[in-house]
Amino acid sequence: MPARRANPFWQAGKALILLAALGILLALGTWQVERLHWKEGLLADIAERQAAAPVPLSTIETMAASGGDIEYRVVTATGRYLNNKERHFFATFDGASGFDIYTPLQLADGRYLFVNRGFVPYDAKEPEMRVQGQLTDEQTVTGLARAKLAGQPSGMPDNDLAKNIFYWKDLNAMADSDGLPRDKVLPFFVDADKTPNPAGLPIGGVTIVDLPNNHLQYAVTWYGLAVALVAIVAISWWRKRHPDAPRQ
């Protein structure tokens, strides 16, 4: 081993390994800082969208058709709820389990928009338990546009169409189970705002913006490991040159 340590190739190899490790740690820390700035910008953009004045449904349609980002944009839509075709999405609200009620809103041109009218407790799943909240006649809803999911999220259970219980928002399945032609269903949802419904159900305004922002602590971790690596190497180097120095 002493001979190996004295070998200049061995010393150069160790130095290269340490430099590579330091470079990787610094690169990971820098990447997390970049992600932090991106996430902060995204959250600020979402907050700005939610605070903006509502736009017509046609504006969201145009954006969606062109591949634009419609998420969390405030929109208004007018039509008649098809209360007998509501779909139930399993959800929680304030610690209670229940369902978000997705009801097709039939527009004046005959097309349909699925509106998340809000949350109802588990024992109020069936419409007859909340008759007063089943709005009739023409209604205007204001809420947040939500994009259609591309597919079933990983680890999510299959929807139970027989029991009208959805575990993920499959727009096509909602339309098919309601007997609505897919080409007549708008390719996005709208989450209704907090405007109260008769008798308090459904409870609107249940949209959750859940975008974890842990990039700062990740950056501190990677940079901290880089500092620790430098400190260990420096201490090791100093001890080799001062073998008689006392160690604590």
GROMACS .gro file of C-alpha atoms in nm:
model
  248
    1MET     CA    1   0.000   0.000   0.000
    2PRO     CA    2   0.275   0.256   0.077
    3ALA     CA    3   0.426   0.194  -0.265
    4ARG     CA    4   0.084   0.233  -0.426
    5ARG     CA    5   0.028   0.567  -0.257
    6ALA     CA    6   0.360   0.692  -0.385
    7ASN     CA    7   0.270   0.595  -0.740
    8PRO     CA    8   0.205   0.920  -0.932
    9PHE     CA    9  -0.056   0.751  -1.151
   10TRP     CA   10  -0.245   0.638  -0.842
   11GLN     CA   11  -0.228   0.990  -0.698
   12ALA     CA   12  -0.347   1.141  -1.027
   13GLY     CA   13  -0.630   0.886  -1.045
   14LYS     CA   14  -0.748   0.975  -0.695
   15ALA     CA   15  -0.736   1.343  -0.778
   16LEU     CA   16  -0.943   1.292  -1.091
   17ILE     CA   17  -1.201   1.086  -0.901
   18LEU     CA   18  -1.230   1.353  -0.632
   19LEU     CA   19  -1.259   1.631  -0.888
   20ALA     CA   20  -1.525   1.436  -1.078
   21ALA     CA   21  -1.722   1.375  -0.756
   22LEU     CA   22  -1.695   1.744  -0.665
   23GLY     CA   23  -1.806   1.846  -1.013
   24ILE     CA   24  -2.109   1.615  -0.998
   25LEU     CA   25  -2.214   1.748  -0.657
   26LEU     CA   26  -2.180   2.109  -0.770
   27ALA     CA   27  -2.368   2.036  -1.093
   28LEU     CA   28  -2.654   1.873  -0.902
   29GLY     CA   29  -2.673   2.170  -0.665
   30THR     CA   30  -2.677   2.415  -0.954
   31TRP     CA   31  -2.946   2.213  -1.131
   32GLN     CA   32  -3.164   2.229  -0.820
   33VAL     CA   33  -3.117   2.606  -0.801
   34GLU     CA   34  -3.232   2.630  -1.164
   35ARG     CA   35  -3.531   2.409  -1.081
   36LEU     CA   36  -3.606   2.632  -0.782
   37HIS     CA   37  -3.625   2.941  -1.002
   38TRP     CA   38  -3.842   2.754  -1.252
   39LYS     CA   39  -4.082   2.630  -0.982
   40GLU     CA   40  -4.109   2.974  -0.821
   41GLY     CA   41  -4.191   3.121  -1.162
   42LEU     CA   42  -4.452   2.851  -1.225
   43LEU     CA   43  -4.620   2.910  -0.888
   44ALA     CA   44  -4.622   3.285  -0.949
   45ASP     CA   45  -4.775   3.229  -1.292
   46ILE     CA   46  -5.050   3.008  -1.146
   47ALA     CA   47  -5.127   3.265  -0.877
   48GLU     CA   48  -5.149   3.534  -1.144
   49ARG     CA   49  -5.385   3.322  -1.354
   50GLN     CA   50  -5.613   3.254  -1.058
   51ALA     CA   51  -5.631   3.624  -0.975
   52ALA     CA   52  -5.707   3.730  -1.334
   53ALA     CA   53  -6.051   3.828  -1.462
   54PRO     CA   54  -6.257   3.543  -1.612
   55VAL     CA   55  -6.229   3.482  -1.986
   56PRO     CA   56  -6.499   3.338  -2.215
   57LEU     CA   57  -6.511   2.965  -2.273
   58SER     CA   58  -6.418   3.023  -2.638
   59THR     CA   59  -6.081   3.163  -2.529
   60ILE     CA   60  -5.994   2.845  -2.342
   61GLU     CA   61  -6.113   2.635  -2.636
   62THR     CA   62  -5.884   2.821  -2.872
   63MET     CA   63  -5.587   2.783  -2.639
   64ALA     CA   64  -5.652   2.412  -2.588
   65ALA     CA   65  -5.685   2.352  -2.962
   66SER     CA   66  -5.349   2.518  -3.026
   67GLY     CA   67  -5.174   2.324  -2.751
   68GLY     CA   68  -5.161   2.618  -2.511
   69ASP     CA   69  -5.145   2.586  -2.135
   70ILE     CA   70  -5.499   2.628  -2.001
   71GLU     CA   71  -5.436   2.506  -1.646
   72TYR     CA   72  -5.586   2.722  -1.368
   73ARG     CA   73  -5.714   2.995  -1.599
   74VAL     CA   74  -6.039   3.155  -1.481
   75VAL     CA   75  -6.324   3.097  -1.724
   76THR     CA   76  -6.701   3.136  -1.741
   77ALA     CA   77  -6.947   2.906  -1.916
   78THR     CA   78  -7.325   2.910  -1.953
   79GLY     CA   79  -7.559   2.616  -2.006
   80ARG     CA   80  -7.788   2.366  -1.839
   81TYR     CA   81  -7.666   2.099  -1.601
   82LEU     CA   82  -7.756   1.741  -1.689
   83ASN     CA   83  -7.797   1.640  -1.327
   84ASN     CA   84  -7.899   1.284  -1.412
   85LYS     CA   85  -7.559   1.228  -1.575
   86GLU     CA   86  -7.326   1.344  -1.296
   87ARG     CA   87  -7.008   1.144  -1.240
   88HIS     CA   88  -6.851   1.091  -0.898
   89PHE     CA   89  -6.478   1.135  -0.841
   90PHE     CA   90  -6.345   0.997  -0.511
   91ALA     CA   91  -6.189   1.282  -0.311
   92THR     CA   92  -6.129   1.427   0.033
   93PHE     CA   93  -6.205   1.771   0.169
   94ASP     CA   94  -6.107   1.909   0.509
   95GLY     CA   95  -6.018   1.558   0.622
   96ALA     CA   96  -6.351   1.403   0.520
   97SER     CA   97  -6.387   1.146   0.242
   98GLY     CA   98  -6.647   1.185  -0.026
   99PHE     CA   99  -6.679   1.276  -0.391
  100ASP     CA  100  -6.629   1.565  -0.629
  101ILE     CA  101  -6.938   1.594  -0.847
  102TYR     CA  102  -6.864   1.619  -1.220
  103THR     CA  103  -7.178   1.723  -1.408
  104PRO     CA  104  -7.208   1.778  -1.784
  105LEU     CA  105  -7.308   2.134  -1.866
  106GLN     CA  106  -7.497   2.138  -2.195
  107LEU     CA  107  -7.401   2.448  -2.390
  108ALA     CA  108  -7.626   2.645  -2.624
  109ASP     CA  109  -7.463   2.485  -2.930
  110GLY     CA  110  -7.541   2.133  -2.806
  111ARG     CA  111  -7.190   2.048  -2.686
  112TYR     CA  112  -7.100   1.946  -2.331
  113LEU     CA  113  -6.854   2.065  -2.070
  114PHE     CA  114  -6.783   1.855  -1.761
  115VAL     CA  115  -6.790   2.083  -1.456
  116ASN     CA  116  -6.649   1.983  -1.121
  117ARG     CA  117  -6.926   2.141  -0.913
  118GLY     CA  118  -6.749   2.060  -0.588
  119PHE     CA  119  -6.733   1.819  -0.296
  120VAL     CA  120  -7.007   1.623  -0.119
  121PRO     CA  121  -6.959   1.395   0.184
  122TYR     CA  122  -6.962   1.020   0.133
  123ASP     CA  123  -7.320   0.980   0.254
  124ALA     CA  124  -7.440   1.248   0.011
  125LYS     CA  125  -7.310   1.073  -0.301
  126GLU     CA  126  -7.653   1.006  -0.446
  127PRO     CA  127  -7.839   1.306  -0.595
  128GLU     CA  128  -8.157   1.242  -0.395
  129MET     CA  129  -7.961   1.325  -0.078
  130ARG     CA  130  -7.899   1.682  -0.202
  131VAL     CA  131  -8.195   1.769  -0.419
  132GLN     CA  132  -8.172   2.141  -0.347
  133GLY     CA  133  -7.826   2.153  -0.496
  134GLN     CA  134  -7.939   2.008  -0.828
  135LEU     CA  135  -7.953   2.333  -1.022
  136THR     CA  136  -8.199   2.359  -1.308
  137ASP     CA  137  -8.264   2.616  -1.581
  138GLU     CA  138  -7.976   2.802  -1.741
  139GLN     CA  139  -7.672   2.849  -1.519
  140THR     CA  140  -7.350   3.046  -1.552
  141VAL     CA  141  -7.051   2.890  -1.381
  142THR     CA  142  -6.716   3.055  -1.312
  143GLY     CA  143  -6.416   2.841  -1.233
  144LEU     CA  144  -6.071   2.718  -1.325
  145ALA     CA  145  -5.995   2.538  -1.650
  146ARG     CA  146  -5.827   2.201  -1.597
  147ALA     CA  147  -5.658   2.003  -1.872
  148LYS     CA  148  -5.762   1.653  -1.972
  149LEU     CA  149  -5.527   1.381  -1.844
  150ALA     CA  150  -5.322   1.203  -2.109
  151GLY     CA  151  -5.367   0.865  -1.940
  152GLN     CA  152  -5.412   0.677  -1.616
  153PRO     CA  153  -5.158   0.797  -1.355
  154SER     CA  154  -4.913   0.535  -1.233
  155GLY     CA  155  -5.037   0.344  -0.931
  156MET     CA  156  -5.391   0.477  -0.960
  157PRO     CA  157  -5.669   0.213  -0.940
  158ASP     CA  158  -5.907   0.157  -1.228
  159ASN     CA  159  -6.230   0.353  -1.229
  160ASP     CA  160  -6.539   0.162  -1.116
  161LEU     CA  161  -6.787   0.255  -1.386
  162ALA     CA  162  -7.055   0.016  -1.255
  163LYS     CA  163  -7.066   0.204  -0.923
  164ASN     CA  164  -7.001   0.545  -1.081
  165ILE     CA  165  -6.682   0.594  -0.883
  166PHE     CA  166  -6.383   0.751  -1.057
  167TYR     CA  167  -6.033   0.738  -0.906
  168TRP     CA  168  -5.876   0.934  -1.190
  169LYS     CA  169  -6.033   1.189  -1.420
  170ASP     CA  170  -6.083   0.992  -1.740
  171LEU     CA  171  -6.282   1.236  -1.952
  172ASN     CA  172  -6.351   0.983  -2.227
  173ALA     CA  173  -6.483   0.729  -1.976
  174MET     CA  174  -6.704   0.995  -1.817
  175ALA     CA  175  -6.849   1.083  -2.156
  176ASP     CA  176  -6.891   0.721  -2.266
  177SER     CA  177  -7.059   0.615  -1.942
  178ASP     CA  178  -7.301   0.905  -1.983
  179GLY     CA  179  -7.378   0.818  -2.344
  180LEU     CA  180  -7.233   1.148  -2.466
  181PRO     CA  181  -7.052   1.150  -2.801
  182ARG     CA  182  -6.685   1.226  -2.748
  183ASP     CA  183  -6.674   1.473  -3.035
  184LYS     CA  184  -6.941   1.680  -2.859
  185VAL     CA  185  -6.753   1.693  -2.526
  186LEU     CA  186  -6.503   1.974  -2.472
  187PRO     CA  187  -6.153   1.829  -2.412
  188PHE     CA  188  -6.103   1.983  -2.067
  189PHE     CA  189  -6.280   2.033  -1.734
  190VAL     CA  190  -6.381   2.336  -1.532
  191ASP     CA  191  -6.358   2.339  -1.151
  192ALA     CA  192  -6.639   2.560  -1.019
  193ASP     CA  193  -6.548   2.842  -0.781
  194LYS     CA  194  -6.672   2.893  -0.424
  195THR     CA  195  -7.010   3.038  -0.524
  196PRO     CA  196  -7.248   2.874  -0.270
  197ASN     CA  197  -7.495   2.613  -0.389
  198PRO     CA  198  -7.842   2.572  -0.235
  199ALA     CA  199  -7.827   2.383   0.098
  200GLY     CA  200  -7.447   2.409   0.078
  201LEU     CA  201  -7.384   2.111  -0.151
  202PRO     CA  202  -7.177   2.060  -0.354
  203ILE     CA  203  -6.903   2.269  -0.189
  204GLY     CA  204  -6.729   2.455  -0.470
  205GLY     CA  205  -6.378   2.591  -0.490
  206VAL     CA  206  -6.206   2.265  -0.405
  207THR     CA  207  -5.921   2.293  -0.654
  208ILE     CA  208  -5.589   2.208  -0.492
  209VAL     CA  209  -5.267   2.348  -0.636
  210ASP     CA  210  -5.020   2.092  -0.506
  211LEU     CA  211  -4.679   2.161  -0.655
  212PRO     CA  212  -4.411   2.071  -0.398
  213ASN     CA  213  -4.117   2.308  -0.400
  214ASN     CA  214  -3.831   2.132  -0.220
  215HIS     CA  215  -3.557   2.238  -0.459
  216LEU     CA  216  -3.391   2.476  -0.213
  217GLN     CA  217  -3.331   2.203   0.043
  218TYR     CA  218  -3.207   1.971  -0.231
  219ALA     CA  219  -2.964   2.239  -0.350
  220VAL     CA  220  -2.839   2.295   0.005
  221THR     CA  221  -2.791   1.918   0.043
  222TRP     CA  222  -2.582   1.883  -0.274
  223TYR     CA  223  -2.375   2.193  -0.204
  224GLY     CA  224  -2.331   2.078   0.155
  225LEU     CA  225  -2.197   1.744   0.039
  226ALA     CA  226  -1.956   1.928  -0.191
  227VAL     CA  227  -1.830   2.136   0.100
  228ALA     CA  228  -1.797   1.824   0.315
  229LEU     CA  229  -1.597   1.650   0.043
  230VAL     CA  230  -1.358   1.944   0.016
  231ALA     CA  231  -1.322   1.956   0.395
  232ILE     CA  232  -1.245   1.583   0.419
  233VAL     CA  233  -0.984   1.606   0.144
  234ALA     CA  234  -0.826   1.914   0.306
  235ILE     CA  235  -0.810   1.748   0.648
  236SER     CA  236  -0.660   1.433   0.499
  237TRP     CA  237  -0.400   1.637   0.310
  238TRP     CA  238  -0.307   1.835   0.622
  239ARG     CA  239  -0.270   1.523   0.838
  240LYS     CA  240  -0.039   1.358   0.585
  241ARG     CA  241   0.191   1.658   0.604
  242HIS     CA  242   0.168   1.689   0.982
  243PRO     CA  243   0.175   1.329   1.103
  244ASP     CA  244   0.292   1.432   1.449
  245ALA     CA  245   0.011   1.681   1.506
  246PRO     CA  246  -0.228   1.582   1.791
  247ARG     CA  247  -0.565   1.440   1.680
  248GLN     CA  248  -0.887   1.491   1.868
   0.00000   0.00000   0.00000
